[in-house]
Amino acid sequence: TNARENIIEFNHIHDIGRGMLSDMGGNYNLGIQPGTVIRNNLFHDITSHGYGGWGIYTDEGSSNILIENNVVYRTKSGGFHQHYGRMNIVRNNVFAYSIIGQIIRSRMEPHLSFTFERNIVYWTEGPLLGSNWKDDKYRLDYNVYWNPKVPADSVMFATWTFGEWKARGQDTHSVIADPLFVNPEKGDFTLRPGSPALKLGFRPID
């Protein structure tokens, strides 16, 4: 691909798929594209017919992309999905209320897939991490994870407990804690004072 240095920002993308389309996302990327930035977007209500109702979808070979300051909620298949690629950065985003899984990584590769830092993941259905996490070719840290329907000590990271996950070198500074959103059920992800995300360096999203 000749794609590079694309800026996708300040979009409100919602109610797509509508249970009729599959293999799509609120933002879809393909191939190596250094300098591309996806930021300050609002993606929600993305519903596929079969598979593939994702919020931000870095598909085949998507690489060298910065994804930051986005709010993604009410997706069918996952807030973020990387099929395969390298050196993507996912930071300072809110991912909430996906159904099948929250953060999806399809393919294991011999290089660093992506870094996932200072994000907030809030969910009530499905697993936190979906698909392939058996290797360690990814970096997650300084994140806040919260499922209000289960005890914090029962949250699993793929097949590992939080302690086991940290022992693998992942999310060593992250927490499982209520991020203190104002009204997440109504789509208001403003942080109340005292949010643990602020202590980890999360920058509030307008």
Coordinates of C-alpha atoms in Angstrom, one line a residue:
T1 CA 0.0 0.0 0.0
N2 CA 1.0 3.6 -0.6
A3 CA -1.1 4.8 2.3
R4 CA 0.8 7.0 4.7
E5 CA 0.3 10.0 7.0
N6 CA -3.5 9.8 7.0
I7 CA -5.2 11.8 9.8
I8 CA -8.6 10.5 10.8
E9 CA -10.0 12.8 13.5
F10 CA -13.1 14.4 15.0
N11 CA -15.6 12.0 13.5
H12 CA -18.8 10.6 15.0
I13 CA -19.4 7.2 13.5
H14 CA -22.4 5.2 14.8
D15 CA -25.1 2.8 13.9
I16 CA -23.2 0.9 11.2
G17 CA -23.5 -2.7 10.1
R18 CA -27.1 -2.8 11.6
G19 CA -26.9 -6.6 11.8
M20 CA -26.6 -6.9 8.0
L21 CA -22.9 -6.5 7.2
S22 CA -19.9 -8.4 8.5
D23 CA -16.1 -8.0 8.7
M24 CA -16.2 -4.2 9.2
G25 CA -15.5 -1.6 11.8
G26 CA -16.1 2.0 12.7
N27 CA -12.6 2.7 11.4
Y28 CA -11.0 0.1 9.0
N29 CA -7.3 0.2 8.1
L30 CA -5.2 -2.0 5.8
G31 CA -1.4 -2.2 5.3
I32 CA 1.7 -0.5 6.4
Q33 CA 1.1 3.3 6.7
P34 CA 3.7 5.2 8.7
G35 CA 2.5 8.5 10.1
T36 CA -1.2 7.6 10.1
V37 CA -3.1 8.8 13.2
I38 CA -6.6 7.9 14.4
R39 CA -7.6 10.3 17.1
N40 CA -10.4 12.2 18.8
N41 CA -13.2 10.1 17.3
L42 CA -16.4 8.7 18.7
F43 CA -17.4 5.2 17.5
H44 CA -20.5 3.4 18.8
D45 CA -23.3 1.0 18.1
I46 CA -21.5 -1.2 15.5
T47 CA -23.4 -4.4 15.0
S48 CA -22.4 -7.1 12.4
H49 CA -24.5 -9.8 10.9
G50 CA -21.9 -12.5 11.6
Y51 CA -18.3 -11.8 12.6
G52 CA -16.5 -8.5 12.6
G53 CA -18.4 -5.7 14.3
W54 CA -15.4 -3.9 15.6
G55 CA -14.8 -0.3 16.7
I56 CA -11.3 0.2 15.4
Y57 CA -10.1 -2.5 13.1
T58 CA -6.4 -2.7 12.1
D59 CA -6.7 -5.4 9.5
E60 CA -4.2 -7.2 7.3
G61 CA -0.7 -5.8 7.9
S62 CA -1.8 -2.6 9.4
S63 CA 1.4 -1.1 10.9
N64 CA 2.9 2.1 12.3
I65 CA -0.5 3.6 13.2
L66 CA -1.1 5.7 16.3
I67 CA -4.6 5.3 17.8
E68 CA -5.3 7.8 20.6
N69 CA -8.1 9.8 22.4
N70 CA -11.0 7.8 20.9
V71 CA -14.1 6.7 22.6
V72 CA -15.5 3.4 21.4
Y73 CA -18.6 1.7 22.9
R74 CA -21.4 -0.8 22.2
T75 CA -19.7 -2.9 19.5
K76 CA -20.5 -6.5 18.8
S77 CA -17.1 -8.1 18.3
G78 CA -14.6 -5.8 20.1
G79 CA -13.6 -2.2 20.7
F80 CA -10.2 -2.8 19.2
H81 CA -9.1 -5.6 16.9
Q82 CA -5.7 -6.2 15.3
H83 CA -5.7 -8.9 12.7
Y84 CA -2.0 -8.7 12.1
G85 CA 0.6 -5.9 11.7
R86 CA 3.4 -4.4 13.7
M87 CA 4.3 -1.4 15.9
N88 CA 0.9 0.1 16.3
I89 CA 0.3 2.3 19.3
V90 CA -3.0 2.3 21.1
R91 CA -3.1 4.8 23.9
N92 CA -5.5 7.0 25.9
N93 CA -8.7 5.5 24.6
V94 CA -11.9 4.4 26.2
F95 CA -13.3 1.0 25.0
A96 CA -16.6 0.0 26.6
Y97 CA -19.5 -2.4 26.3
S98 CA -18.4 -4.8 23.6
I99 CA -20.3 -8.1 23.6
I100 CA -18.1 -10.9 22.3
G101 CA -14.7 -9.6 23.5
Q102 CA -13.1 -6.3 24.3
I103 CA -9.5 -6.3 22.9
I104 CA -8.9 -8.8 20.1
R105 CA -5.6 -10.0 18.6
S106 CA -6.0 -12.5 15.8
R107 CA -2.5 -13.6 14.8
M108 CA 0.6 -14.3 16.7
E109 CA 3.7 -12.9 15.0
P110 CA 7.5 -12.9 15.6
H111 CA 7.6 -9.1 16.1
L112 CA 5.8 -6.6 18.4
S113 CA 2.2 -6.4 17.4
F114 CA 1.2 -3.3 19.3
T115 CA 1.5 -1.4 22.5
F116 CA -1.7 -0.7 24.6
E117 CA -1.2 1.9 27.2
R118 CA -3.2 4.3 29.4
N119 CA -6.5 3.0 28.1
I120 CA -9.7 2.3 30.0
V121 CA -11.6 -0.9 29.2
Y122 CA -15.1 -1.2 30.7
W123 CA -17.3 -4.2 30.0
T124 CA -20.1 -6.3 31.3
E125 CA -20.1 -9.2 28.7
G126 CA -17.6 -11.5 27.1
P127 CA -13.9 -11.9 27.9
L128 CA -11.4 -9.0 28.3
L129 CA -8.9 -10.4 25.8
G130 CA -10.0 -12.4 22.8
S131 CA -8.3 -14.7 20.3
N132 CA -4.5 -15.2 20.4
W133 CA -2.3 -14.1 23.3
K134 CA -0.1 -17.1 23.9
D135 CA 3.2 -15.3 23.0
D136 CA 4.5 -12.1 24.4
K137 CA 4.8 -9.9 21.3
Y138 CA 2.7 -7.1 22.6
R139 CA 3.0 -4.6 25.4
L140 CA 0.2 -3.6 27.8
D141 CA 0.6 -1.2 30.7
Y142 CA -0.9 1.7 32.7
N143 CA -4.4 0.6 31.8
V144 CA -7.6 0.6 33.9
Y145 CA -9.9 -2.5 33.5
W146 CA -13.3 -2.8 35.1
N147 CA -16.2 -5.1 34.9
P148 CA -18.8 -4.1 37.4
K149 CA -20.6 -7.5 37.3
V150 CA -17.7 -9.6 38.5
P151 CA -15.3 -9.5 41.5
A152 CA -12.0 -7.8 40.6
D153 CA -10.0 -10.9 41.5
S154 CA -11.9 -13.1 39.0
V155 CA -11.0 -11.0 35.9
M156 CA -9.0 -13.1 33.5
F157 CA -6.4 -12.0 31.0
A158 CA -6.9 -14.6 28.3
T159 CA -6.0 -17.7 30.3
W160 CA -4.2 -16.0 33.1
T161 CA -5.1 -14.4 36.4
F162 CA -4.0 -10.8 36.9
G163 CA -1.1 -11.9 39.0
E164 CA 0.0 -14.5 36.4
W165 CA -0.4 -11.9 33.7
K166 CA 1.8 -9.4 35.5
A167 CA 4.4 -12.1 36.1
R168 CA 4.6 -12.4 32.3
G169 CA 5.6 -8.7 32.2
Q170 CA 2.3 -7.3 31.1
D171 CA 0.2 -4.6 32.8
T172 CA 2.7 -4.3 35.6
H173 CA 1.3 -0.8 36.5
S174 CA -2.3 -1.3 35.5
V175 CA -5.2 -1.7 37.9
I176 CA -8.6 -3.4 38.0
A177 CA -10.7 -0.6 39.4
D178 CA -13.8 1.4 38.8
P179 CA -12.7 4.3 36.5
L180 CA -15.5 6.5 37.9
F181 CA -17.3 7.4 34.7
V182 CA -20.1 9.9 35.1
N183 CA -22.8 7.8 33.4
P184 CA -21.4 5.1 31.1
E185 CA -24.8 3.5 30.5
K186 CA -25.9 6.7 28.8
G187 CA -22.6 7.1 26.9
D188 CA -21.1 9.7 29.2
F189 CA -17.5 8.6 29.8
T190 CA -16.4 11.7 31.6
L191 CA -14.2 10.9 34.5
R192 CA -15.2 11.9 38.0
P193 CA -12.6 13.4 40.4
G194 CA -10.4 10.7 41.9
S195 CA -10.5 8.3 39.0
P196 CA -7.7 5.8 39.1
A197 CA -7.1 6.4 35.4
L198 CA -6.0 10.0 36.1
K199 CA -3.3 8.6 38.5
L200 CA -2.0 6.4 35.7
G201 CA -1.6 9.4 33.3
F202 CA -4.8 9.1 31.4
R203 CA -5.7 12.4 29.8
P204 CA -9.4 13.2 29.9
I205 CA -11.2 13.1 26.6
D206 CA -13.6 16.0 25.8

